Amino acid sequence: YFLDGYTYGHQLNPAKDYDRKGYVSFPFLGNFNLGMTGNLSLTDFLMFHDNKLTTFMNPNIPKDEALSGFSSSNHTSVDLRMDLIGFGFHAWGGFNTFNVTMRNNLAMAVPYGMFEAVKELGNKDYDFSGLGMDASSWVELGLGHSRQVTDAIRVGGKVKVLLGAARAMLNVKNAQLKLSAPEKWTLVADAEAEVSVKGFDWGESEMTKLENGTEYEQIDFDNMNLENPGLGGWGLGFDLGAEWDLGEQGWLDGMKVSASVLDLGFISWGETSMAYNKGKEITIDGFNDIQVDGETGDPMENKPDDLGDRFTELLALQDGGVQSVSRMLGVTLNVGVEYEMPFYKKLSVGLLSTTRIQGKYTWNEERLSATISPVKWFELSANVGFGTRGTSFGWVANIHPRGFNLFVGMDHTITSFSKQYIPLGSNGGITFGINIPFGKSSK
C-alpha cells in the first residue's frame, strides 16, 4: 500500500499516482493475488495419533483433544485476483488505468456444534445456527482516473463493469439438531440457498417424511443439472479514494493520510435457483454407518461423501424456483497513514487499517509496515498485522528498473506445509507480478 513504485497501487486506493509515465502489464502475469484468512487450518482437521496421521473424527482420539482447535465461530475466506490485461498512463491532467481482472471470493462459517456432532454423538441438542457459505466468481472491466485537486490533496475513482460467472450461497439462520432416538435424527431449520449459474437447476426432488407422518418434497443434491452454462449476470462497481499530504499543507512534513472504499457495487444475477427450509421438522435415519477406521487412522476411509450427503438431507431444502436477484459485493475500507523519516527520507513507516464488510464474514485488520527505497528502482517493505483473524508477518520486494518490473510478497507469510505442500496455517497469501513500465522514475 505504501510503495511508490508499486504498479497496482490504484487497486488498493484509486487516488494513488504512479511514479513512471505509465505501464503495460504482462498478460495473465501482471498482477496475481491469492489470500486466505480465517481461524480454520489443516492442523485442526488432521492430527497424529499413535504415530499415524488421522482426522479429528478418529474415535480413538478423546473429544476434548480432537475439538481443541475449533472455536464457537469458525470461519475462513479465500480471495483470488488475477489481471488478464492492464495498462496505465499519464494524460488528461492525471493518471489513467484500464484493467480486465478475474475475481473469485469464497467465505465460509461453520459453528462449533457441527464439528461436535461429527466427532461424537450424544443424547443432547446440537446448534448449527450460523452455518454459511458464499462464493462468487466474476470478471471486471475497470477504468480509473486520479488527479491532484490541490497541492496537498489527490483524489481518484474507478468505475467497473462486472460480468458475473457464478455464485452460490448457503445461509443457515437457525438450526437445532435433536437426537430423539438412536435410529433417527430430527432437525428444525430456517435455511436458504441460492445458486446463480446460467443453465443450472436443482433437478428432480425426493420425498421425505415429516415427524407428523406427512411427506415433504426436498432437493436431492445428486440430481442437480447444468446445461449450456454462460454469463450469469452483470453489474456495476466503484472504487473511491483520496490522499492528503500534510507536508504540502504546511502542517507536518513527511506525513500523509489516505482512505479508500473498494468494490462498492452489485451484480444482478439473471437465473438464480432458490431453495429454502422455513422451520420444517425433518426426521431421517442417523449417522450410524458413518465411522472412522480406528485401526489405520487413514483419513481416506472416513466416507466424507456419505457424511456430506447426510448433512444435506438434514437441511431438507425445498426447491424455491428461479428468480432474478441483485446482490452487493463485499465492500473493503482502507485507511492509511504514512510518515517519512526526517533523518532518512528513503525510509518510511505506515499504518494501514483494512475492514471487509460482508455480513457474517466481516473482518478487520491493522498492519504496521516499514518501507525502504535505497535506490530509485528497488523497494523493500516488512510488516506485521493483527486483527480479528489473528497476527501475521508480511513482506514485499519491488524491483523496477527502467523497462522492467517484478514484485513478489506475502501479507500472511506461510511458514509450515504438509508433505503434500498444503499450508498448515489458517492465514496465507501471495502477490506476484511482472510488468513493463515506461519512463524514468519521478522519485
Coordinates of C-alpha atoms in Angstrom, one line a residue:
Y1 CA 0.0 0.0 0.0
F2 CA 2.9 2.4 0.8
L3 CA 5.2 1.5 -2.2
D4 CA 5.5 4.5 -4.6
G5 CA 6.8 2.2 -7.4
Y6 CA 4.0 -0.5 -7.0
T7 CA 2.3 -0.7 -10.4
Y8 CA -1.1 -1.7 -9.0
G9 CA -1.4 0.7 -6.1
H10 CA -4.6 2.0 -7.8
Q11 CA -6.3 -1.3 -6.9
L12 CA -5.8 -0.5 -3.2
N13 CA -6.5 3.2 -3.5
P14 CA -7.7 4.7 -6.8
A15 CA -6.2 8.0 -5.8
K16 CA -2.7 6.7 -5.9
D17 CA -0.3 8.1 -8.5
Y18 CA 2.4 6.0 -10.3
D19 CA 6.0 7.2 -10.3
R20 CA 6.6 6.5 -14.1
K21 CA 4.9 7.7 -17.2
G22 CA 2.9 4.5 -17.3
Y23 CA 3.0 0.7 -17.6
V24 CA 1.7 -2.2 -19.6
S25 CA 1.1 -5.5 -17.7
F26 CA 2.4 -8.8 -18.8
P27 CA -0.7 -10.7 -19.9
F28 CA -2.0 -13.0 -17.1
L29 CA 1.1 -12.4 -15.0
G30 CA 0.8 -8.7 -14.4
N31 CA -0.8 -9.0 -11.0
F32 CA -1.7 -12.2 -9.3
N33 CA -3.1 -12.1 -5.7
L34 CA -4.2 -15.1 -3.7
G35 CA -5.1 -14.6 0.0
M36 CA -6.6 -16.9 2.7
T37 CA -7.7 -15.7 6.1
G38 CA -9.6 -17.3 9.0
N39 CA -9.2 -19.3 12.1
L40 CA -9.6 -22.8 10.5
S41 CA -6.4 -24.6 9.4
L42 CA -5.5 -28.1 8.2
T43 CA -4.0 -28.9 11.6
D44 CA -7.5 -28.6 13.2
F45 CA -8.7 -31.4 11.0
L46 CA -5.7 -33.7 10.8
M47 CA -3.5 -34.8 13.7
F48 CA -1.1 -37.6 14.6
H49 CA -2.3 -40.5 16.8
D50 CA -0.1 -43.5 17.5
N51 CA 2.4 -42.1 15.0
K52 CA -0.2 -42.1 12.2
L53 CA -1.9 -39.2 10.5
T54 CA -5.7 -39.3 11.0
T55 CA -8.6 -36.9 11.3
F56 CA -10.2 -35.4 14.4
M57 CA -13.1 -37.8 13.8
N58 CA -11.0 -40.8 14.8
P59 CA -12.9 -42.4 17.7
N60 CA -9.6 -43.2 19.5
I61 CA -8.8 -39.5 20.0
P62 CA -10.5 -38.0 23.1
K63 CA -13.2 -35.5 22.3
D64 CA -11.6 -32.6 24.1
E65 CA -8.3 -33.1 22.3
A66 CA -10.0 -33.6 18.9
L67 CA -12.0 -30.4 19.2
S68 CA -9.4 -28.2 20.8
G69 CA -8.7 -26.4 17.5
F70 CA -12.2 -25.2 16.9
S71 CA -13.9 -22.2 18.4
S72 CA -17.6 -21.1 18.8
S73 CA -17.4 -19.4 15.4
N74 CA -15.1 -20.9 12.8
H75 CA -14.6 -19.1 9.6
T76 CA -12.3 -18.8 6.6
S77 CA -12.2 -16.8 3.4
V78 CA -10.2 -17.1 0.2
D79 CA -9.7 -14.2 -2.3
L80 CA -8.2 -14.6 -5.8
R81 CA -7.5 -11.7 -8.1
M82 CA -5.7 -12.1 -11.5
D83 CA -5.3 -9.3 -14.0
L84 CA -5.7 -10.6 -17.6
I85 CA -4.9 -7.3 -19.3
G86 CA -3.9 -4.0 -17.8
F87 CA -2.2 -0.7 -18.6
G88 CA -1.8 2.8 -17.1
F89 CA -0.6 6.2 -18.5
H90 CA -0.5 9.9 -17.5
A91 CA -2.8 12.1 -19.6
W92 CA -5.8 14.5 -19.3
G93 CA -4.4 16.1 -16.2
G94 CA -3.9 12.9 -14.2
F95 CA -3.1 9.1 -14.1
N96 CA -5.4 6.7 -16.0
T97 CA -5.8 3.0 -15.7
F98 CA -7.6 0.2 -17.5
N99 CA -7.8 -3.5 -16.5
V100 CA -9.6 -6.7 -17.2
T101 CA -9.5 -8.7 -14.0
M102 CA -10.7 -12.2 -12.9
R103 CA -12.1 -12.2 -9.3
N104 CA -13.0 -15.1 -7.1
N105 CA -14.2 -14.9 -3.5
L106 CA -15.1 -17.7 -1.1
A107 CA -16.3 -17.2 2.6
M108 CA -17.4 -19.9 5.0
A109 CA -18.6 -20.0 8.6
V110 CA -19.0 -23.3 10.5
P111 CA -20.4 -23.4 14.1
Y112 CA -18.8 -25.5 16.8
G113 CA -21.8 -27.7 17.0
M114 CA -21.2 -29.0 13.6
F115 CA -17.8 -30.4 14.5
E116 CA -19.1 -31.6 17.8
A117 CA -21.9 -33.6 16.2
V118 CA -19.5 -35.1 13.6
K119 CA -17.0 -36.1 16.3
E120 CA -19.2 -37.6 18.9
L121 CA -22.9 -38.1 19.0
G122 CA -24.7 -37.9 22.3
N123 CA -28.2 -37.7 23.8
K124 CA -28.2 -33.9 23.5
D125 CA -29.1 -31.0 21.2
Y126 CA -26.7 -29.5 18.7
D127 CA -26.8 -26.0 17.4
F128 CA -25.9 -25.5 13.7
S129 CA -27.1 -21.8 13.6
G130 CA -24.7 -19.6 11.7
L131 CA -23.5 -22.2 9.2
G132 CA -23.0 -20.5 5.9
M133 CA -21.1 -20.2 2.6
D134 CA -20.9 -17.5 0.0
A135 CA -18.8 -18.0 -3.2
S136 CA -18.7 -15.7 -6.2
S137 CA -16.8 -15.5 -9.5
W138 CA -16.8 -12.6 -11.9
V139 CA -14.7 -10.6 -14.4
E140 CA -14.4 -6.9 -14.0
L141 CA -13.5 -4.3 -16.6
G142 CA -12.2 -1.3 -14.8
L143 CA -11.5 2.3 -15.9
G144 CA -9.8 4.6 -13.4
H145 CA -8.6 8.2 -13.1
S146 CA -6.8 10.1 -10.4
R147 CA -5.5 13.7 -10.2
Q148 CA -4.2 16.5 -7.9
V149 CA -7.0 18.9 -6.9
T150 CA -4.7 20.9 -4.7
D151 CA -1.0 20.8 -3.9
A152 CA -1.9 18.7 -0.8
I153 CA -5.0 16.7 -1.9
R154 CA -5.2 14.0 -4.6
V155 CA -8.4 12.1 -5.4
G156 CA -9.3 9.2 -7.6
G157 CA -12.1 6.9 -8.7
K158 CA -12.7 3.8 -10.8
V159 CA -15.8 2.6 -12.5
K160 CA -16.1 -1.2 -13.1
V161 CA -18.4 -3.2 -15.3
L162 CA -18.9 -6.6 -13.7
L163 CA -19.6 -9.8 -15.6
G164 CA -20.9 -12.5 -13.3
A165 CA -19.8 -16.1 -14.0
A166 CA -21.2 -17.9 -11.0
R167 CA -22.4 -17.6 -7.4
A168 CA -23.5 -20.0 -4.7
M169 CA -24.8 -19.2 -1.2
L170 CA -26.0 -21.1 1.8
N171 CA -27.3 -19.3 5.0
V172 CA -28.5 -21.3 7.9
K173 CA -30.2 -18.7 10.1
N174 CA -31.3 -21.1 12.8
A175 CA -30.9 -24.9 13.1
Q176 CA -31.4 -27.2 16.1
L177 CA -30.5 -30.9 15.8
K178 CA -32.2 -33.2 18.3
L179 CA -31.2 -36.8 18.9
S180 CA -34.5 -38.3 19.9
A181 CA -33.6 -41.9 19.4
P182 CA -30.6 -43.9 18.3
E183 CA -32.1 -44.7 14.9
K184 CA -33.4 -41.3 13.9
W185 CA -32.4 -37.6 14.0
T186 CA -34.7 -34.6 14.0
L187 CA -33.7 -31.2 12.7
V188 CA -35.7 -27.9 12.8
A189 CA -34.1 -25.4 10.5
D190 CA -34.6 -22.0 9.0
A191 CA -32.2 -22.0 6.0
E192 CA -31.9 -20.7 2.5
A193 CA -29.7 -21.4 -0.5
E194 CA -29.1 -19.7 -3.9
V195 CA -27.2 -20.9 -7.0
S196 CA -26.7 -18.3 -9.7
V197 CA -25.4 -20.1 -12.8
K198 CA -26.9 -19.9 -16.2
G199 CA -28.3 -23.3 -17.2
F200 CA -28.4 -24.7 -13.6
D201 CA -31.4 -26.3 -11.9
W202 CA -31.9 -28.5 -8.8
G203 CA -33.3 -31.4 -10.8
E204 CA -35.9 -33.9 -9.6
S205 CA -36.7 -33.7 -5.9
E206 CA -37.1 -36.5 -3.4
M207 CA -39.8 -37.2 -0.9
T208 CA -39.1 -37.2 2.9
K209 CA -41.5 -37.9 5.7
L210 CA -42.0 -35.3 8.4
E211 CA -42.4 -36.1 12.1
N212 CA -46.2 -35.9 11.8
G213 CA -46.2 -38.5 9.0
T214 CA -46.8 -36.2 6.1
E215 CA -44.4 -36.1 3.1
Y216 CA -42.0 -33.3 2.3
E217 CA -40.5 -32.7 -1.1
Q218 CA -36.9 -31.8 -0.8
I219 CA -33.9 -31.2 -3.1
D220 CA -31.8 -34.2 -3.9
F221 CA -28.3 -32.9 -4.4
D222 CA -27.4 -35.9 -6.5
N223 CA -29.9 -34.8 -9.2
M224 CA -28.6 -31.3 -9.9
N225 CA -28.3 -30.4 -13.6
L226 CA -26.1 -27.9 -15.5
E227 CA -26.7 -27.4 -19.2
N228 CA -25.3 -24.8 -21.6
P229 CA -23.6 -22.6 -19.0
G230 CA -22.9 -19.0 -19.8
L231 CA -22.8 -15.4 -18.5
G232 CA -24.8 -15.5 -15.2
G233 CA -25.2 -11.8 -14.5
W234 CA -23.8 -8.3 -14.8
G235 CA -23.4 -5.3 -12.6
L236 CA -21.5 -2.1 -11.7
G237 CA -18.9 -1.3 -9.1
F238 CA -17.0 1.7 -8.0
D239 CA -13.7 2.4 -6.1
L240 CA -13.2 5.8 -4.5
G241 CA -10.1 7.2 -2.8
A242 CA -8.2 10.2 -1.5
E243 CA -4.8 11.2 -0.3
W244 CA -3.8 14.2 1.9
D245 CA -0.2 15.3 2.1
L246 CA 0.1 17.2 5.4
G247 CA 3.6 18.4 4.5
E248 CA 2.3 20.1 1.4
Q249 CA -0.5 21.5 3.5
G250 CA 2.3 23.1 5.6
W251 CA 1.4 21.2 8.8
L252 CA 3.7 18.2 9.2
D253 CA 6.5 17.5 6.7
G254 CA 6.6 13.9 5.5
M255 CA 3.1 12.9 6.8
K256 CA 0.4 11.5 4.5
V257 CA -3.1 10.2 5.3
S258 CA -5.3 8.3 2.8
A259 CA -8.5 6.4 2.6
S260 CA -10.4 4.3 0.0
V261 CA -13.6 2.4 -0.5
L262 CA -13.4 -0.6 -2.8
D263 CA -16.0 -2.7 -4.6
L264 CA -18.9 -0.5 -3.8
G265 CA -21.4 -2.1 -6.2
F266 CA -23.7 -5.0 -7.1
I267 CA -24.2 -7.9 -9.6
S268 CA -27.7 -8.7 -10.9
W269 CA -27.9 -12.4 -11.5
G270 CA -30.5 -13.4 -14.2
E271 CA -31.1 -17.0 -13.3
T272 CA -30.9 -17.8 -9.6
S273 CA -32.2 -21.2 -8.4
M274 CA -33.7 -20.6 -4.9
A275 CA -34.1 -23.1 -2.1
Y276 CA -35.4 -22.8 1.5
N277 CA -36.5 -24.6 4.6
K278 CA -38.7 -22.4 6.8
G279 CA -38.7 -24.2 10.1
K280 CA -39.9 -27.7 8.9
E281 CA -39.2 -30.5 11.3
I282 CA -37.4 -33.3 9.4
T283 CA -36.6 -36.8 10.7
I284 CA -34.2 -39.2 8.9
D285 CA -32.0 -42.1 9.8
G286 CA -29.0 -41.2 11.9
F287 CA -25.3 -41.3 11.1
N288 CA -24.9 -44.8 12.5
D289 CA -23.0 -46.1 9.4
I290 CA -20.5 -43.2 9.5
Q291 CA -17.4 -44.1 11.3
V292 CA -13.6 -43.7 11.2
D293 CA -11.3 -46.7 11.0
G294 CA -9.6 -46.5 14.4
E295 CA -7.0 -49.1 13.4
T296 CA -5.3 -47.5 10.4
G297 CA -6.4 -43.9 11.0
D298 CA -6.5 -43.4 7.3
P299 CA -8.5 -40.2 6.6
M300 CA -9.5 -41.6 3.2
E301 CA -11.6 -44.2 4.9
N302 CA -13.9 -41.7 6.6
K303 CA -16.6 -41.8 4.0
P304 CA -16.7 -38.0 3.5
D305 CA -19.1 -38.1 0.6
D306 CA -21.6 -40.1 2.7
L307 CA -21.2 -37.6 5.6
G308 CA -21.9 -34.7 3.3
D309 CA -25.0 -36.4 1.9
R310 CA -26.4 -36.8 5.4
F311 CA -26.0 -33.2 6.3
T312 CA -27.7 -32.0 3.1
E313 CA -30.5 -34.4 3.9
L314 CA -30.8 -32.9 7.3
L315 CA -31.1 -29.3 5.9
A316 CA -34.1 -30.5 3.8
L317 CA -34.0 -27.6 1.4
Q318 CA -37.1 -27.3 -0.9
D319 CA -37.0 -26.0 -4.5
G320 CA -38.0 -22.4 -4.5
G321 CA -38.0 -21.8 -8.2
V322 CA -35.9 -19.5 -10.4
Q323 CA -35.6 -15.7 -9.8
S324 CA -33.6 -12.7 -10.9
V325 CA -31.7 -11.3 -7.9
S326 CA -29.2 -8.5 -7.2
R327 CA -26.5 -9.0 -4.6
M328 CA -24.0 -6.5 -3.2
L329 CA -20.3 -7.1 -3.4
G330 CA -18.2 -7.4 -0.2
V331 CA -17.0 -3.8 0.4
T332 CA -13.4 -3.1 1.6
L333 CA -12.4 0.1 3.5
N334 CA -8.8 1.1 3.7
V335 CA -7.5 3.9 6.0
G336 CA -3.7 4.6 6.0
V337 CA -1.2 7.0 7.5
E338 CA 2.5 7.2 6.4
Y339 CA 5.4 9.1 7.8
E340 CA 8.7 9.7 6.1
M341 CA 11.6 9.6 8.4
P342 CA 13.2 13.1 8.7
F343 CA 16.7 11.7 9.3
Y344 CA 16.5 9.3 6.2
K345 CA 13.9 10.2 3.7
K346 CA 14.2 6.8 1.9
L347 CA 12.7 5.1 4.9
S348 CA 9.0 5.4 6.0
V349 CA 6.6 3.8 8.4
G350 CA 3.0 3.3 7.7
L351 CA -0.2 2.0 9.4
L352 CA -3.0 0.6 7.3
S353 CA -6.4 -0.4 8.7
T354 CA -8.5 -2.7 6.4
T355 CA -12.1 -3.7 7.0
R356 CA -14.0 -6.1 4.8
I357 CA -17.8 -5.6 5.2
Q358 CA -19.5 -8.8 4.2
G359 CA -22.3 -9.7 6.6
K360 CA -21.3 -12.6 8.9
Y361 CA -18.0 -12.8 7.1
T362 CA -16.9 -9.3 8.1
W363 CA -13.3 -8.9 9.3
N364 CA -10.8 -6.2 10.2
E365 CA -7.0 -6.0 10.3
E366 CA -4.4 -3.4 11.2
R367 CA -1.0 -3.6 9.6
L368 CA 2.2 -1.7 10.6
S369 CA 4.9 -1.6 8.0
A370 CA 8.4 -0.2 7.4
T371 CA 9.4 0.6 3.8
I372 CA 12.9 1.4 2.5
S373 CA 13.9 2.5 -1.0
P374 CA 17.7 2.8 -1.1
V375 CA 17.7 3.4 -4.9
K376 CA 15.0 4.5 -7.3
W377 CA 14.5 1.1 -8.8
F378 CA 14.2 -1.0 -5.6
E379 CA 11.8 -1.0 -2.7
L380 CA 11.6 -3.4 0.3
S381 CA 8.9 -3.5 3.0
A382 CA 8.2 -5.6 6.0
N383 CA 5.0 -5.5 8.1
V384 CA 3.1 -7.1 11.0
G385 CA -0.6 -7.4 11.1
F386 CA -3.2 -8.1 13.8
G387 CA -6.9 -8.2 14.0
T388 CA -10.0 -10.4 14.0
R389 CA -8.1 -13.2 12.2
G390 CA -5.0 -13.3 14.4
T391 CA -1.5 -12.0 13.9
S392 CA 0.8 -12.3 10.9
F393 CA 4.1 -11.2 9.4
G394 CA 4.4 -9.9 5.8
W395 CA 7.0 -8.6 3.4
V396 CA 7.2 -7.4 -0.2
A397 CA 10.1 -6.7 -2.7
N398 CA 9.6 -4.5 -5.7
I399 CA 12.2 -4.3 -8.4
H400 CA 11.5 -1.8 -11.2
P401 CA 14.5 -0.6 -13.2
R402 CA 13.7 1.1 -16.5
G403 CA 11.6 -1.1 -18.7
F404 CA 11.0 -3.9 -16.2
N405 CA 9.0 -4.5 -13.1
L406 CA 8.9 -7.6 -10.8
F407 CA 7.2 -7.7 -7.4
V408 CA 6.6 -10.5 -5.0
G409 CA 5.4 -10.6 -1.4
M410 CA 3.2 -12.0 1.3
D411 CA 0.9 -10.3 3.8
H412 CA 0.5 -13.6 5.7
T413 CA 3.8 -15.4 5.4
I414 CA 3.3 -19.2 5.2
T415 CA 5.9 -20.9 7.4
S416 CA 4.7 -24.5 7.5
F417 CA 3.5 -27.0 5.0
S418 CA 2.3 -30.7 4.9
K419 CA 4.3 -33.3 2.9
Q420 CA 1.8 -32.6 0.1
Y421 CA 2.8 -28.8 0.2
I422 CA -0.6 -27.8 1.7
P423 CA -0.3 -24.8 4.0
L424 CA -0.9 -25.8 7.6
G425 CA -1.8 -22.4 8.9
S426 CA -5.2 -20.6 8.7
N427 CA -3.7 -17.4 7.1
G428 CA -1.6 -17.1 4.0
G429 CA -1.3 -15.1 0.9
I430 CA 1.0 -14.2 -2.0
T431 CA 1.2 -11.4 -4.6
F432 CA 3.3 -11.6 -7.7
G433 CA 3.5 -9.6 -10.9
I434 CA 5.6 -8.9 -14.0
N435 CA 5.0 -5.6 -15.8
I436 CA 6.7 -3.2 -18.3
P437 CA 7.0 0.4 -17.0
F438 CA 7.9 3.2 -19.3
G439 CA 9.6 6.4 -18.5
K440 CA 12.0 7.3 -15.7
S441 CA 11.1 7.2 -12.0
S442 CA 9.9 10.6 -10.8
K443 CA 11.1 10.0 -7.2

